[in-house]
Amino acid sequence: MPVTAPDLSRGPGARPAECRRPAVGVGIGAKPGPWRRVRPAHGPRRNQLIPRHPEPEGILANPALRRDTEQVTSKPSGLDPAVTERIGRLLRAHGLRRMPSRIQVLAVLEPVNGHLSVAEIHQRLTACLSAGTQPPDLATVYRTVTILVDQGVLHALTLDGGVTTYGLATAPHHHAVCTQCGAIIEVPARQLSSALEHAMAGSSFALSERAGLTLRGLCPACQDSVQDLGDATDPRPPR
C-alpha cells in the first residue's frame, strides 16, 4: 500500500487534503467547514499596531484646526473678526491661549472706559452673542477674569459694598467712582502725575508703577439728574 508523503508546504501539523471536511450549509446548524485559517476582510493584520485611543472626529481630527485640548476656536460667534484678532494678539503677547471665554470677556470690557462686575460682564455677553450661541456661565466668567488678573491683562477694583469689578490693565490710570450709581471711570495717570509727585515730595514713600487713586464723586449722568431734581424742587420762580 503506497504511503502518501505529508504536505510540508502547509507547515507542521497541517492536515492532509483528504482529511479536510468541506463546508456544508450556512448559519445555525451548519456543519463546520474546512480547518483552515481565514484572514478577516476587515481588521488589523497580525503585525499592525492598534492605537490605544482612536483619533477623535470633528474639529480635533483636522490638524489645521487643532491647537490644543481646550476646545479652542478661531473666533467666537457674534463678535467682530477684527476685535477677535486684536484680542487674540493681546492674549498671545501675555503667553495665553485664545480660548473663547477669554476673547468674549475681553471683547465686552474693551469698549468700556471703566470697570464691570462679573454679573455685568455675563449680562452683556448674553446680549451681544448671536442667537444659538451659548454664553459662558457665571462660574466660567469668574474663573476667566481671575486668570486674566493674575496674568496682568485685567486689574480688579473692590468697591465699598464688597463688589469686585474688572477693567483692562492697558495703561496706568486712576479710578473715579460715582457715589450715586456706582459707575467707574478711568482717569489717565498722567493727568494726576504732577500732583502726586508734589504730594509725595515731602515723604520717603515710593509709589509703585501700578499705584492708583480711587476718587469719589458724581458721574456726568448723575450730575444732570441731581441738577434736574434741584430745578424741579426749587421753590423760587424762574427769572
mmCIF file of C-alpha atoms in Angstrom:
data_model
loop_
_atom_site.group_PDB
_atom_site.id
_atom_site.type_symbol
_atom_site.label_atom_id
_atom_site.label_comp_id
_atom_site.label_asym_id
_atom_site.label_seq_id
_atom_site.Cartn_x
_atom_site.Cartn_y
_atom_site.Cartn_z
ATOM 1 C CA MET A 1 0.000 0.000 0.000
ATOM 2 C CA PRO A 2 1.606 3.272 -1.046
ATOM 3 C CA VAL A 3 2.370 5.828 1.649
ATOM 4 C CA THR A 4 1.435 9.458 0.957
ATOM 5 C CA ALA A 5 4.149 11.929 1.878
ATOM 6 C CA PRO A 6 2.953 14.788 4.100
ATOM 7 C CA ASP A 7 2.484 18.202 2.505
ATOM 8 C CA LEU A 8 5.306 20.187 4.110
ATOM 9 C CA SER A 9 4.362 23.395 2.262
ATOM 10 C CA ARG A 10 1.446 23.901 4.654
ATOM 11 C CA GLY A 11 3.645 23.873 7.757
ATOM 12 C CA PRO A 12 3.958 21.459 10.629
ATOM 13 C CA GLY A 13 0.779 19.933 11.961
ATOM 14 C CA ALA A 14 -1.262 20.683 8.805
ATOM 15 C CA ARG A 15 -3.915 18.122 7.912
ATOM 16 C CA PRO A 16 -3.764 16.345 4.569
ATOM 17 C CA ALA A 17 -6.231 17.382 1.923
ATOM 18 C CA GLU A 18 -8.215 14.156 2.241
ATOM 19 C CA CYS A 19 -8.764 14.810 5.978
ATOM 20 C CA ARG A 20 -10.377 18.221 5.471
ATOM 21 C CA ARG A 21 -14.161 18.381 5.607
ATOM 22 C CA PRO A 22 -15.975 20.562 3.086
ATOM 23 C CA ALA A 23 -18.298 23.284 4.313
ATOM 24 C CA VAL A 24 -21.955 22.328 4.160
ATOM 25 C CA GLY A 25 -24.666 24.927 4.702
ATOM 26 C CA VAL A 26 -24.533 28.378 6.205
ATOM 27 C CA GLY A 27 -25.840 29.711 9.505
ATOM 28 C CA ILE A 28 -27.086 27.967 12.628
ATOM 29 C CA GLY A 29 -26.887 24.200 12.480
ATOM 30 C CA ALA A 30 -24.459 24.171 9.577
ATOM 31 C CA LYS A 31 -21.662 21.663 9.645
ATOM 32 C CA PRO A 32 -18.178 23.013 10.235
ATOM 33 C CA GLY A 33 -16.177 23.915 7.180
ATOM 34 C CA PRO A 34 -12.568 23.092 6.432
ATOM 35 C CA TRP A 35 -9.956 23.600 9.099
ATOM 36 C CA ARG A 36 -8.124 26.487 7.567
ATOM 37 C CA ARG A 37 -7.119 29.897 8.819
ATOM 38 C CA VAL A 38 -9.179 32.671 7.247
ATOM 39 C CA ARG A 39 -7.970 36.245 7.452
ATOM 40 C CA PRO A 40 -10.852 38.631 8.209
ATOM 41 C CA ALA A 41 -11.767 41.043 5.438
ATOM 42 C CA HIS A 42 -11.660 43.992 7.832
ATOM 43 C CA GLY A 43 -9.437 44.446 10.845
ATOM 44 C CA PRO A 44 -5.777 44.770 11.691
ATOM 45 C CA ARG A 45 -3.177 42.360 10.482
ATOM 46 C CA ARG A 46 -1.012 40.394 12.840
ATOM 47 C CA ASN A 47 1.876 42.893 12.848
ATOM 48 C CA GLN A 48 -0.288 46.003 12.594
ATOM 49 C CA LEU A 49 -0.185 48.321 15.613
ATOM 50 C CA ILE A 50 -3.560 49.294 17.044
ATOM 51 C CA PRO A 51 -3.693 52.793 18.615
ATOM 52 C CA ARG A 52 -4.654 52.827 22.263
ATOM 53 C CA HIS A 53 -7.054 55.730 21.755
ATOM 54 C CA PRO A 54 -8.821 56.251 18.424
ATOM 55 C CA GLU A 55 -8.308 59.532 16.633
ATOM 56 C CA PRO A 56 -11.105 61.973 17.541
ATOM 57 C CA GLU A 57 -13.574 63.129 14.977
ATOM 58 C CA GLY A 58 -14.724 66.608 14.099
ATOM 59 C CA ILE A 59 -12.659 69.734 14.702
ATOM 60 C CA LEU A 60 -9.915 67.931 16.626
ATOM 61 C CA ALA A 61 -9.354 65.480 13.762
ATOM 62 C CA ASN A 62 -8.189 68.290 11.478
ATOM 63 C CA PRO A 63 -4.584 69.307 12.273
ATOM 64 C CA ALA A 64 -5.214 72.764 10.826
ATOM 65 C CA LEU A 65 -7.966 73.395 13.382
ATOM 66 C CA ARG A 66 -6.494 71.513 16.345
ATOM 67 C CA ARG A 67 -4.391 73.857 18.505
ATOM 68 C CA ASP A 68 -4.661 72.210 21.919
ATOM 69 C CA THR A 69 -7.088 70.188 24.005
ATOM 70 C CA GLU A 70 -9.074 73.104 25.418
ATOM 71 C CA GLN A 71 -11.601 73.350 22.536
ATOM 72 C CA VAL A 72 -10.046 76.477 21.059
ATOM 73 C CA THR A 73 -11.972 78.025 18.191
ATOM 74 C CA SER A 74 -10.797 80.595 15.681
ATOM 75 C CA LYS A 75 -13.377 83.232 16.621
ATOM 76 C CA PRO A 76 -16.484 83.140 18.807
ATOM 77 C CA SER A 77 -19.834 83.761 17.165
ATOM 78 C CA GLY A 78 -21.388 87.201 17.354
ATOM 79 C CA LEU A 79 -18.098 89.143 17.635
ATOM 80 C CA ASP A 80 -16.372 91.325 15.067
ATOM 81 C CA PRO A 81 -13.492 89.387 13.440
ATOM 82 C CA ALA A 82 -11.247 92.448 13.777
ATOM 83 C CA VAL A 83 -11.948 92.592 17.521
ATOM 84 C CA THR A 84 -11.319 88.862 17.833
ATOM 85 C CA GLU A 85 -7.969 89.149 16.050
ATOM 86 C CA ARG A 86 -6.886 92.156 18.124
ATOM 87 C CA ILE A 87 -7.761 90.421 21.391
ATOM 88 C CA GLY A 88 -6.020 87.281 20.179
ATOM 89 C CA ARG A 89 -2.794 89.241 19.720
ATOM 90 C CA LEU A 90 -3.178 90.655 23.232
ATOM 91 C CA LEU A 91 -3.546 87.164 24.697
ATOM 92 C CA ARG A 92 -0.550 85.853 22.771
ATOM 93 C CA ALA A 93 1.538 88.797 23.995
ATOM 94 C CA HIS A 94 0.840 87.634 27.568
ATOM 95 C CA GLY A 95 1.541 83.994 26.714
ATOM 96 C CA LEU A 96 -2.111 82.951 26.951
ATOM 97 C CA ARG A 97 -4.142 80.757 24.653
ATOM 98 C CA ARG A 98 -7.035 82.100 22.617
ATOM 99 C CA MET A 99 -9.888 80.467 24.486
ATOM 100 C CA PRO A 100 -13.407 81.592 23.506
ATOM 101 C CA SER A 101 -14.327 82.640 27.050
ATOM 102 C CA ARG A 102 -11.254 84.887 27.300
ATOM 103 C CA ILE A 103 -11.919 86.516 23.946
ATOM 104 C CA GLN A 104 -15.577 87.094 24.812
ATOM 105 C CA VAL A 105 -14.831 88.638 28.221
ATOM 106 C CA LEU A 106 -12.167 90.962 26.801
ATOM 107 C CA ALA A 107 -14.447 91.932 23.907
ATOM 108 C CA VAL A 108 -17.025 93.107 26.442
ATOM 109 C CA LEU A 109 -14.504 95.055 28.541
ATOM 110 C CA GLU A 110 -12.583 96.622 25.645
ATOM 111 C CA PRO A 111 -15.073 99.415 24.764
ATOM 112 C CA VAL A 112 -15.838 100.177 28.429
ATOM 113 C CA ASN A 113 -13.981 103.155 29.855
ATOM 114 C CA GLY A 114 -14.245 101.737 33.335
ATOM 115 C CA HIS A 115 -14.952 98.526 35.208
ATOM 116 C CA LEU A 116 -17.683 95.894 35.216
ATOM 117 C CA SER A 117 -18.599 93.223 37.721
ATOM 118 C CA VAL A 118 -18.846 89.539 36.840
ATOM 119 C CA ALA A 119 -22.638 89.775 36.709
ATOM 120 C CA GLU A 120 -22.485 92.774 34.356
ATOM 121 C CA ILE A 121 -19.960 91.023 32.098
ATOM 122 C CA HIS A 122 -22.196 87.952 31.918
ATOM 123 C CA GLN A 123 -25.249 90.093 31.168
ATOM 124 C CA ARG A 124 -23.531 91.903 28.298
ATOM 125 C CA LEU A 125 -22.153 88.645 26.923
ATOM 126 C CA THR A 126 -25.648 87.179 26.787
ATOM 127 C CA ALA A 127 -26.873 90.256 24.913
ATOM 128 C CA CYS A 128 -24.043 90.543 22.367
ATOM 129 C CA LEU A 129 -23.638 86.904 21.308
ATOM 130 C CA SER A 130 -25.630 85.738 18.318
ATOM 131 C CA ALA A 131 -28.733 83.595 18.663
ATOM 132 C CA GLY A 132 -27.920 79.948 19.204
ATOM 133 C CA THR A 133 -24.529 80.665 20.796
ATOM 134 C CA GLN A 134 -24.380 79.535 24.409
ATOM 135 C CA PRO A 135 -22.700 82.197 26.574
ATOM 136 C CA PRO A 136 -20.352 81.098 29.364
ATOM 137 C CA ASP A 137 -21.937 80.759 32.769
ATOM 138 C CA LEU A 138 -21.120 82.941 35.761
ATOM 139 C CA ALA A 139 -18.589 80.453 37.146
ATOM 140 C CA THR A 140 -16.702 80.414 33.832
ATOM 141 C CA VAL A 141 -16.674 84.220 33.679
ATOM 142 C CA TYR A 142 -15.340 84.388 37.241
ATOM 143 C CA ARG A 143 -12.556 81.887 36.521
ATOM 144 C CA THR A 144 -11.687 83.741 33.320
ATOM 145 C CA VAL A 145 -11.342 87.175 34.930
ATOM 146 C CA THR A 146 -9.328 85.659 37.797
ATOM 147 C CA ILE A 147 -6.810 84.171 35.349
ATOM 148 C CA LEU A 148 -6.639 87.406 33.355
ATOM 149 C CA VAL A 149 -5.976 89.410 36.526
ATOM 150 C CA ASP A 150 -3.206 87.016 37.563
ATOM 151 C CA GLN A 151 -1.584 87.383 34.125
ATOM 152 C CA GLY A 152 -1.769 91.191 34.137
ATOM 153 C CA VAL A 153 -4.374 91.523 31.372
ATOM 154 C CA LEU A 154 -7.055 92.841 33.754
ATOM 155 C CA HIS A 155 -6.964 94.548 37.117
ATOM 156 C CA ALA A 156 -9.548 94.351 39.870
ATOM 157 C CA LEU A 157 -11.117 97.104 41.952
ATOM 158 C CA THR A 158 -13.219 96.308 45.020
ATOM 159 C CA LEU A 159 -15.891 98.843 45.885
ATOM 160 C CA ASP A 160 -17.156 99.815 49.335
ATOM 161 C CA GLY A 161 -20.014 97.316 49.163
ATOM 162 C CA GLY A 162 -17.608 94.433 48.606
ATOM 163 C CA VAL A 163 -18.360 94.026 44.897
ATOM 164 C CA THR A 164 -15.236 93.435 42.787
ATOM 165 C CA THR A 165 -15.103 94.994 39.346
ATOM 166 C CA TYR A 166 -12.674 94.377 36.489
ATOM 167 C CA GLY A 167 -11.131 96.528 33.764
ATOM 168 C CA LEU A 168 -8.364 96.366 31.181
ATOM 169 C CA ALA A 169 -4.852 96.929 32.511
ATOM 170 C CA THR A 170 -3.664 98.725 29.396
ATOM 171 C CA ALA A 171 -2.094 101.909 30.795
ATOM 172 C CA PRO A 172 -1.597 103.336 34.307
ATOM 173 C CA HIS A 173 -4.743 105.106 35.445
ATOM 174 C CA HIS A 174 -6.796 106.102 38.454
ATOM 175 C CA HIS A 175 -10.446 105.388 39.188
ATOM 176 C CA ALA A 176 -13.283 107.851 39.672
ATOM 177 C CA VAL A 177 -16.206 106.116 41.407
ATOM 178 C CA CYS A 178 -19.691 107.622 41.355
ATOM 179 C CA THR A 179 -21.193 107.572 44.843
ATOM 180 C CA GLN A 180 -24.744 107.561 43.493
ATOM 181 C CA CYS A 181 -24.868 104.966 40.693
ATOM 182 C CA GLY A 182 -21.563 103.171 41.293
ATOM 183 C CA ALA A 183 -20.176 103.847 37.818
ATOM 184 C CA ILE A 184 -16.387 103.715 37.493
ATOM 185 C CA ILE A 185 -14.490 105.999 35.122
ATOM 186 C CA GLU A 186 -10.790 105.537 34.425
ATOM 187 C CA VAL A 187 -8.646 108.663 34.644
ATOM 188 C CA PRO A 188 -5.229 108.515 32.906
ATOM 189 C CA ALA A 189 -2.419 108.591 35.449
ATOM 190 C CA ARG A 190 -0.507 111.254 33.550
ATOM 191 C CA GLN A 191 -3.258 113.777 34.328
ATOM 192 C CA LEU A 192 -2.528 113.497 38.047
ATOM 193 C CA SER A 193 1.148 112.579 37.933
ATOM 194 C CA SER A 194 2.431 116.062 38.737
ATOM 195 C CA ALA A 195 0.029 116.414 41.670
ATOM 196 C CA LEU A 196 1.082 113.031 43.056
ATOM 197 C CA GLU A 197 4.767 113.839 42.697
ATOM 198 C CA HIS A 198 4.250 117.137 44.517
ATOM 199 C CA ALA A 199 2.251 115.426 47.274
ATOM 200 C CA MET A 200 4.856 112.686 47.771
ATOM 201 C CA ALA A 201 7.842 115.036 47.604
ATOM 202 C CA GLY A 202 7.951 115.579 51.357
ATOM 203 C CA SER A 203 7.801 111.884 52.272
ATOM 204 C CA SER A 204 10.066 108.936 51.720
ATOM 205 C CA PHE A 205 7.272 106.784 50.335
ATOM 206 C CA ALA A 206 7.874 105.405 46.844
ATOM 207 C CA LEU A 207 4.894 104.701 44.640
ATOM 208 C CA SER A 208 4.839 101.584 42.503
ATOM 209 C CA GLU A 209 4.136 101.600 38.794
ATOM 210 C CA ARG A 210 0.640 100.222 39.412
ATOM 211 C CA ALA A 211 -0.219 102.739 42.106
ATOM 212 C CA GLY A 212 -3.659 104.218 41.652
ATOM 213 C CA LEU A 213 -6.074 106.534 43.400
ATOM 214 C CA THR A 214 -9.780 105.993 43.947
ATOM 215 C CA LEU A 215 -11.625 109.280 43.602
ATOM 216 C CA ARG A 216 -15.272 109.581 44.632
ATOM 217 C CA GLY A 217 -17.880 111.965 43.326
ATOM 218 C CA LEU A 218 -20.743 112.147 40.818
ATOM 219 C CA CYS A 219 -20.557 110.984 37.224
ATOM 220 C CA PRO A 220 -21.909 113.308 34.474
ATOM 221 C CA ALA A 221 -25.241 111.463 34.262
ATOM 222 C CA CYS A 222 -25.850 111.699 37.993
ATOM 223 C CA GLN A 223 -24.837 115.358 37.983
ATOM 224 C CA ASP A 224 -27.513 116.068 35.376
ATOM 225 C CA SER A 225 -30.142 114.114 37.299
ATOM 226 C CA VAL A 226 -29.308 115.899 40.546
ATOM 227 C CA GLN A 227 -29.465 119.264 38.791
ATOM 228 C CA ASP A 228 -32.795 118.416 37.190
ATOM 229 C CA LEU A 229 -34.148 117.291 40.560
ATOM 230 C CA GLY A 230 -32.944 120.512 42.163
ATOM 231 C CA ASP A 231 -34.585 122.610 39.461
ATOM 232 C CA ALA A 232 -37.859 120.728 39.915
ATOM 233 C CA THR A 233 -37.910 121.222 43.702
ATOM 234 C CA ASP A 234 -36.629 124.819 43.713
ATOM 235 C CA PRO A 235 -39.476 126.989 45.089
ATOM 236 C CA ARG A 236 -38.024 130.168 43.637
ATOM 237 C CA PRO A 237 -39.744 131.371 40.468
ATOM 238 C CA PRO A 238 -37.678 131.420 37.286
ATOM 239 C CA ARG A 239 -36.139 134.748 36.333
#
